[in-house]
XYZ file of C-alpha atoms in Angstrom:
551
model
C -47.075 13.356 3.210
C -46.971 10.274 5.406
C -43.713 9.027 6.869
C -42.639 6.620 9.558
C -40.237 7.659 12.289
C -39.189 4.262 13.481
C -42.408 2.576 14.590
C -44.441 5.806 14.656
C -46.559 6.837 11.634
C -46.360 10.580 10.963
C -48.479 12.775 8.689
C -47.023 16.142 7.609
C -49.596 18.742 6.548
C -48.373 21.644 4.420
C -51.347 23.084 2.579
C -54.292 25.191 3.724
C -56.756 22.661 2.316
C -55.192 19.789 4.240
C -54.903 21.907 7.401
C -58.626 22.684 7.218
C -59.415 18.977 7.070
C -57.212 18.229 10.086
C -58.147 21.250 12.244
C -61.796 21.645 11.307
C -63.344 18.706 9.460
C -61.511 16.117 11.582
C -60.614 18.359 14.514
C -62.066 16.001 17.113
C -60.476 12.895 15.612
C -57.056 14.619 15.478
C -57.188 16.484 18.771
C -54.967 14.378 21.017
C -51.227 14.662 21.648
C -48.443 12.110 21.104
C -46.650 11.057 24.242
C -42.890 11.609 24.457
C -40.778 10.566 27.410
C -38.869 13.816 28.086
C -41.884 16.099 27.748
C -43.959 13.693 29.820
C -41.571 13.851 32.763
C -40.924 17.583 32.642
C -44.641 18.419 32.465
C -45.636 16.276 35.437
C -46.743 13.297 33.374
C -48.230 15.437 30.573
C -50.463 17.354 32.940
C -50.314 20.695 31.172
C -52.693 22.018 28.534
C -50.333 21.539 25.601
C -49.353 17.900 26.138
C -52.331 16.319 27.873
C -54.247 13.874 25.678
C -57.719 14.810 24.554
C -60.406 13.917 27.064
C -62.356 15.134 30.075
C -59.203 16.096 31.943
C -57.933 18.268 29.096
C -61.332 19.975 28.780
C -61.288 20.897 32.474
C -57.745 22.226 32.321
C -58.355 24.255 29.171
C -61.525 25.675 30.693
C -59.491 27.040 33.598
C -57.090 28.709 31.147
C -59.782 30.179 28.916
C -62.197 31.332 31.624
C -59.882 32.381 34.452
C -56.322 32.954 33.238
C -56.435 34.134 29.633
C -59.923 35.570 29.182
C -60.268 39.022 27.648
C -61.213 40.485 31.032
C -58.227 38.893 32.766
C -55.780 39.960 30.052
C -57.043 43.542 30.278
C -56.614 43.504 34.046
C -52.842 43.313 33.502
C -52.778 46.298 31.170
C -50.878 48.410 33.696
C -48.140 45.762 33.898
C -47.635 45.820 30.137
C -47.607 49.619 29.977
C -45.243 50.005 32.950
C -42.712 47.483 31.683
C -42.838 48.874 28.147
C -42.206 52.389 29.478
C -39.209 51.078 31.441
C -37.802 49.489 28.290
C -38.192 52.767 26.386
C -36.381 54.646 29.158
C -33.558 52.124 29.081
C -33.141 52.508 25.311
C -33.249 56.282 25.739
C -30.521 56.062 28.386
C -28.235 54.179 26.013
C -28.954 56.536 23.127
C -28.214 59.637 25.219
C -24.745 58.439 26.196
C -23.485 58.673 22.621
C -24.817 59.475 19.178
C -23.631 56.072 17.991
C -24.534 53.918 20.986
C -25.386 50.357 20.057
C -28.475 48.748 21.566
C -29.227 45.046 21.492
C -32.946 45.129 20.671
C -33.219 41.364 20.921
C -32.029 41.498 24.529
C -34.406 44.392 25.238
C -37.366 42.438 23.893
C -36.400 39.292 25.818
C -36.102 41.224 29.089
C -39.389 43.029 28.506
C -41.244 39.802 27.802
C -39.746 37.935 30.752
C -40.573 40.810 33.108
C -44.186 40.990 31.961
C -44.698 37.239 32.106
C -43.079 36.983 35.558
C -45.218 39.780 36.989
C -48.409 38.364 35.511
C -47.728 34.734 36.358
C -45.656 34.932 39.547
C -46.445 38.357 40.953
C -42.964 39.841 40.665
C -39.951 40.050 38.378
C -37.141 37.535 38.602
C -34.257 39.523 37.209
C -30.807 40.085 38.663
C -31.381 38.197 41.908
C -29.619 34.920 42.513
C -32.917 33.052 42.320
C -33.890 34.866 39.149
C -30.599 34.077 37.452
C -30.914 30.436 38.411
C -34.469 30.315 37.076
C -33.239 31.605 33.704
C -30.477 28.996 33.748
C -33.030 26.269 34.395
C -35.173 27.458 31.498
C -32.105 27.437 29.249
C -31.304 23.894 30.376
C -34.896 22.953 29.678
C -34.654 24.179 26.103
C -31.292 22.504 25.564
C -32.334 19.184 27.042
C -35.561 18.985 25.123
C -33.638 19.756 21.952
C -32.089 16.298 22.196
C -33.534 13.780 19.783
C -34.849 10.916 21.888
C -34.590 7.840 19.739
C -36.469 5.772 22.327
C -39.711 7.584 21.493
C -39.578 6.209 17.958
C -37.679 2.953 18.433
C -38.777 1.757 21.893
C -36.292 -1.089 22.112
C -33.447 1.466 21.966
C -34.716 3.403 25.000
C -32.006 1.750 27.123
C -29.484 4.060 25.430
C -30.810 6.956 27.516
C -29.560 5.268 30.675
C -26.122 4.737 29.171
C -25.647 8.211 27.703
C -27.004 9.911 30.833
C -30.085 11.465 29.242
C -32.487 9.957 31.781
C -30.371 11.266 34.668
C -30.204 14.761 33.163
C -33.968 14.872 32.751
C -34.550 13.729 36.313
C -32.049 16.184 37.799
C -33.547 19.098 35.880
C -37.062 18.111 36.891
C -36.146 17.969 40.564
C -34.393 21.347 40.564
C -37.138 23.034 38.554
C -39.787 21.538 40.816
C -37.946 22.777 43.914
C -37.809 26.308 42.522
C -41.483 26.344 41.535
C -42.531 24.823 44.838
C -40.867 27.775 46.538
C -42.847 30.203 44.374
C -46.153 28.563 45.290
C -45.246 28.433 48.980
C -44.336 32.123 48.852
C -47.829 32.913 47.565
C -49.502 30.684 50.145
C -47.610 32.376 52.991
C -48.422 35.841 51.692
C -52.113 35.025 51.398
C -52.092 33.858 55.007
C -50.226 36.936 56.260
C -52.465 39.355 54.405
C -55.612 37.417 55.158
C -56.384 37.354 51.447
C -57.534 33.779 51.163
C -60.389 34.791 48.887
C -59.992 35.989 45.301
C -63.015 36.917 43.219
C -62.416 34.907 40.066
C -64.974 36.906 38.118
C -63.553 40.301 38.970
C -60.884 42.332 37.207
C -58.581 42.050 40.208
C -54.856 42.249 39.588
C -53.927 39.035 41.350
C -51.272 37.054 39.509
C -51.908 33.650 37.974
C -50.596 31.742 40.987
C -53.119 33.543 43.212
C -55.908 32.677 40.797
C -54.915 29.019 40.635
C -54.676 28.794 44.417
C -58.174 30.246 44.622
C -59.480 27.716 42.088
C -57.803 25.019 44.155
C -59.522 26.312 47.284
C -62.987 26.591 45.753
C -62.873 23.263 43.884
C -66.220 24.029 42.262
C -66.006 21.232 39.698
C -65.190 18.492 42.175
C -61.734 17.875 40.693
C -59.118 19.250 43.104
C -56.040 21.053 41.824
C -52.868 20.077 43.651
C -49.472 21.732 43.645
C -48.166 19.933 40.570
C -51.198 21.110 38.638
C -50.444 24.749 39.402
C -46.758 24.376 38.579
C -47.426 22.944 35.137
C -49.758 25.748 34.086
C -47.414 28.570 35.020
C -44.316 27.157 33.320
C -46.394 26.689 30.171
C -45.932 30.364 29.238
C -42.643 29.403 27.611
C -43.459 26.319 25.541
C -42.346 27.344 22.030
C -38.735 27.057 23.117
C -38.975 23.339 23.401
C -42.386 21.975 22.638
C -41.251 20.298 19.410
C -37.766 19.536 20.627
C -37.830 15.812 20.230
C -39.679 15.915 16.917
C -37.330 15.144 13.999
C -38.905 17.873 11.869
C -38.634 20.406 14.659
C -35.370 22.032 13.680
C -35.934 22.485 9.993
C -38.999 24.538 9.199
C -38.105 27.980 8.097
C -34.857 27.047 6.408
C -34.360 28.518 2.937
C -35.155 25.915 0.283
C -32.422 24.291 -1.737
C -32.997 23.093 -5.246
C -36.690 22.952 -6.203
C -36.858 19.209 -5.696
C -35.261 19.623 -2.261
C -37.351 22.486 -0.951
C -39.301 22.092 2.241
C -42.589 23.147 0.670
C -42.154 20.832 -2.309
C -41.177 17.914 -0.140
C -44.138 18.100 2.200
C -46.960 19.738 0.284
C -48.215 16.558 -1.378
C -49.836 13.676 0.447
C -47.826 10.572 -0.311
C -46.835 7.531 1.633
C -43.176 7.167 2.435
C -42.383 3.618 3.493
C -39.006 4.299 5.068
C -36.578 2.441 7.240
C -34.440 4.181 9.838
C -30.760 4.001 8.943
C -29.183 6.548 11.300
C -29.978 9.510 13.495
C -28.340 12.757 14.628
C -27.022 13.382 11.120
C -25.956 17.029 10.630
C -27.181 17.057 7.056
C -30.010 19.450 6.309
C -31.753 17.005 3.987
C -31.733 13.263 4.264
C -32.292 11.598 0.929
C -35.043 9.247 -0.039
C -34.332 6.907 -2.887
C -36.814 5.088 -5.022
C -37.110 3.447 -8.409
C -40.395 5.066 -9.379
C -42.455 7.119 -9.732
C -40.952 9.912 -7.573
C -37.446 10.603 -6.435
C -37.463 13.366 -3.870
C -35.987 14.751 -0.716
C -37.318 14.702 2.805
C -36.275 17.438 5.288
C -35.632 15.205 8.267
C -32.678 16.821 10.006
C -31.933 14.437 12.895
C -32.927 11.348 10.918
C -31.730 9.840 7.711
C -34.410 7.850 5.976
C -34.187 5.556 3.012
C -37.252 4.501 1.150
C -39.581 5.252 -1.696
C -42.059 8.077 -2.233
C -45.042 6.706 -4.088
C -48.302 8.697 -4.386
C -50.150 5.556 -5.401
C -49.591 3.943 -2.033
C -52.065 4.292 0.772
C -51.173 4.850 4.388
C -50.547 1.542 6.075
C -50.771 0.838 9.798
C -47.658 0.043 11.794
C -47.406 -1.946 14.972
C -46.794 0.584 17.704
C -45.417 0.057 21.173
C -47.232 2.903 22.884
C -48.647 3.376 26.322
C -52.419 3.074 26.439
C -54.055 6.510 26.923
C -55.166 7.188 30.503
C -58.616 6.126 31.537
C -61.403 8.184 33.117
C -60.365 11.244 35.065
C -59.651 10.617 38.708
C -60.298 13.358 41.225
C -56.709 13.839 42.345
C -55.244 13.887 38.845
C -56.362 17.440 38.166
C -54.069 18.387 41.026
C -51.060 17.182 39.086
C -51.899 18.915 35.860
C -51.932 22.661 35.301
C -48.179 22.720 35.683
C -45.993 25.764 35.608
C -45.057 24.817 32.081
C -48.327 26.241 30.783
C -47.412 29.853 31.453
C -43.676 30.288 31.112
C -43.172 27.697 28.468
C -45.759 29.272 26.121
C -45.263 32.950 26.319
C -41.830 34.459 26.308
C -40.371 32.877 23.176
C -43.519 33.411 21.119
C -43.827 37.062 22.111
C -40.274 38.332 21.788
C -39.630 36.322 18.615
C -42.476 38.192 16.930
C -41.049 41.527 18.093
C -37.574 40.634 16.861
C -38.609 39.531 13.372
C -41.046 42.405 12.925
C -38.406 44.981 13.777
C -35.870 43.225 11.542
C -38.274 43.352 8.598
C -38.964 47.040 9.260
C -35.241 47.817 9.239
C -34.850 45.826 6.054
C -37.708 47.775 4.437
C -37.195 51.450 5.406
C -40.194 52.662 3.390
C -42.491 50.415 5.415
C -40.774 51.562 8.619
C -41.342 55.212 7.681
C -44.987 54.600 6.838
C -45.539 52.858 10.177
C -43.751 55.597 12.134
C -45.842 58.305 10.472
C -49.050 56.431 11.246
C -48.128 55.706 14.886
C -46.866 59.231 15.551
C -49.980 60.764 14.030
C -52.264 58.735 16.290
C -50.115 59.335 19.405
C -49.409 62.997 18.649
C -48.740 65.023 21.801
C -48.666 61.985 24.102
C -45.678 61.100 26.251
C -46.230 57.353 25.976
C -48.453 55.139 23.876
C -51.228 53.360 25.757
C -53.257 50.346 24.750
C -56.183 52.632 23.939
C -54.110 54.039 21.072
C -53.548 50.603 19.569
C -57.172 50.212 18.499
C -56.693 52.660 15.626
C -53.246 51.496 14.517
C -54.420 49.364 11.615
C -51.144 49.502 9.736
C -49.263 48.296 12.831
C -51.585 45.299 13.039
C -51.016 44.588 9.340
C -47.235 44.778 9.797
C -47.334 42.299 12.687
C -49.590 39.923 10.746
C -47.204 39.981 7.806
C -44.308 39.276 10.158
C -46.199 36.333 11.658
C -46.914 35.048 8.160
C -43.269 35.077 7.129
C -41.825 34.159 10.533
C -44.304 32.089 12.572
C -42.788 31.625 16.069
C -43.408 27.877 16.031
C -43.183 26.979 12.328
C -44.268 23.429 13.066
C -47.316 23.495 15.302
C -47.456 21.269 18.361
C -47.994 17.772 16.932
C -51.438 16.266 17.182
C -52.327 12.599 17.317
C -55.316 10.939 15.693
C -57.549 9.026 18.085
C -59.476 7.191 15.378
C -59.144 6.220 11.736
C -59.976 9.122 9.418
C -59.897 9.844 5.705
C -57.982 13.010 4.818
C -58.156 14.149 1.192
C -59.118 10.592 0.187
C -56.166 9.088 2.073
C -56.700 6.708 4.987
C -54.997 7.866 8.182
C -54.908 5.297 10.955
C -55.516 5.997 14.639
C -52.323 6.829 16.508
C -50.745 8.798 13.668
C -48.766 11.892 14.670
C -49.963 14.909 12.689
C -47.477 17.764 12.163
C -48.893 20.958 10.648
C -46.231 22.955 8.817
C -47.474 26.510 9.403
C -44.321 27.928 7.799
C -44.879 26.196 4.455
C -48.605 26.995 4.452
C -47.954 30.710 4.981
C -45.558 30.769 2.010
C -47.661 28.691 -0.353
C -48.012 30.526 -3.707
C -51.415 28.887 -4.129
C -52.677 30.934 -1.166
C -50.485 34.041 -1.284
C -49.421 36.384 -4.049
C -45.647 36.919 -3.996
C -45.306 34.948 -0.732
C -41.595 35.718 -0.295
C -42.232 39.476 -0.329
C -42.790 41.388 2.923
C -45.956 43.324 2.109
C -48.159 44.369 5.077
C -50.672 45.977 2.698
C -51.981 42.514 1.853
C -53.707 42.517 5.264
C -55.268 45.989 4.967
C -58.988 45.805 4.189
C -58.690 42.024 4.473
C -60.663 39.709 6.726
C -57.768 37.245 7.029
C -56.748 36.882 10.661
C -54.771 34.515 12.893
C -57.740 33.457 15.034
C -58.013 30.021 13.437
C -60.679 30.637 10.795
C -58.337 31.236 7.847
C -56.264 28.112 7.359
C -53.751 29.753 5.061
C -52.632 31.773 8.099
C -52.405 29.759 11.331
C -49.348 30.906 13.333
C -51.214 30.081 16.572
C -52.967 26.951 15.383
C -56.703 26.402 15.082
C -59.536 24.281 16.381
C -59.660 22.669 19.794
C -55.886 22.794 20.143
C -55.483 26.426 19.095
C -53.348 28.603 21.365
C -55.488 30.180 24.144
C -52.902 32.896 24.827
C -53.033 34.718 21.485
C -54.681 37.839 22.907
C -52.096 38.100 25.681
C -49.205 37.791 23.222
C -50.566 40.297 20.713
C -51.189 42.965 23.352
C -47.544 42.803 24.414
C -46.222 42.772 20.842
C -48.344 45.674 19.608
C -47.582 47.941 22.560
C -43.836 47.284 22.500
C -43.394 47.742 18.752
C -45.580 50.844 18.604
C -43.654 52.386 21.499
C -40.247 51.792 19.918
C -41.143 53.230 16.490
C -42.932 56.124 18.203
C -39.953 57.155 20.322
C -36.961 56.371 18.115
C -35.551 56.458 14.634
C -33.454 53.340 14.189
C -30.441 52.659 12.017
C -27.992 49.799 11.592
C -24.362 49.961 12.795
C -21.537 51.091 10.517
C -23.898 52.777 8.102
C -25.287 49.462 6.863
C -28.477 49.505 4.811
C -31.500 47.292 5.247
C -30.309 45.101 2.405
C -27.208 44.295 4.459
C -29.167 43.105 7.495
C -28.430 39.491 8.353
C -31.751 37.620 8.349
C -30.222 34.199 8.966
C -32.467 31.970 11.045
C -31.233 29.937 13.972
C -32.216 26.295 13.871
C -34.569 25.532 16.718
C -38.092 24.906 17.850
C -38.919 28.551 17.660
C -37.208 30.337 14.826
C -35.126 33.240 16.136
C -32.622 35.346 14.276
C -29.288 33.603 14.401
C -27.604 36.851 15.431
C -29.158 39.445 17.776
C -30.685 42.587 16.324
C -28.249 45.450 17.042
C -29.365 49.022 16.241
C -28.428 52.655 16.813
C -31.482 54.432 18.305
C -31.954 58.165 17.868
C -34.677 59.763 20.035
C -37.456 61.288 17.953
C -38.544 64.826 18.709
C -41.725 66.306 17.279
């Protein structure tokens, strides 16, 4: 379906067939990123992997991520960090459960703390927990998510950008950027000083050393093998990137709505966006609290468009072709300059892409297991059989836990962390399913709708992990009916890192504890309400009563 958000043409993709065309057939033509003012400023002028436009610069930055930061060898080198932090979480749950037979444990909080601790140790070299600096860092990240959740009308109607100066949005963005930059600058300086004190200026990038990501980036900066120096801003952007799902779609009008339960059939999200049509709409208002903003038309289709912050009026007509709109956009940057790589791999690339994606998967998976006790019991029996006689589960044990992997895949299918993938932007005119898509069109892939499409999945609303047993369908970007981490050139490079954390944590919890809901509630009573946001969390935290399991 093609829409217009103000002066910006937008294509919404909600079928596996259409996703294949965008992410495979026309992957190169649709591999850039739209530029938004808030994200641009907070990622050092779009210098991270997620937001940088397609080109030589992006290829160099992604190469650093894939080869040095998130390669299989590098991910495995942090195995001890994952196992240590998971064991600490298990001990903490055990402590709560031993104090009383009915002690309540906030599993959501446990998963958030676990993920933050792992990401901090891997990216920054140490945990930022109860210290004053650590608390402030968490506050800054919360402000980041809140600020980027603001709909920025100036990105879609440029002549209204002056409103951001009046309502204080520009000042808030600038103040947050300065404080975040000051904090991250201190982290980098701390690593530089330590390297000097310890005389460890050299890090073997090809080894399985346990240096954190900041050490690795400083070493890449020092070696400068590709002739494009990495400066401080570059390093900052890459590290912060481990947290992107919290806000990456924040100023996209569709960002808050994916994952909502459908209304009437003609108002459902999947129905509204599954068909390619042209919607010639005019903007009438924004920031409306309504879940669906109506589209009106004489013929041939009267439908509904799920555009939460926007209200559109116009006509849906499948006989129309996509038409170009005059766009007031900044011209994409020219050839890569040597010092630009220094301002790119910003901290955003580590923190802003990891924690939300990882713990959200844990939370929804455990919620589905509690809601389906027979599946929980089957998983516990399988995990306990494989880990029989062992004090703690290790990552070696995970290789044979096929049912665990199927359970997590099914959870990702029903609850993709980022239901709307990071928007792409076409860099040339293309024809998608016989429709002409002009250069400069924003392309939003609705992974949530695709994963619940009855044309691709039998009983899509049913939680059934068995569908992935003895199946070749995976989330690595080859099966377009299942793309929770994207696909093609813009697919998420951190999938392996995230899955290792998720599998170990979930296996450890079901291995060590039997879980029940408070007040004798059954799984059918569990509140599965989703919180509106860029990543879809449970609206209410997952509270359980853990009982230690004894063989």
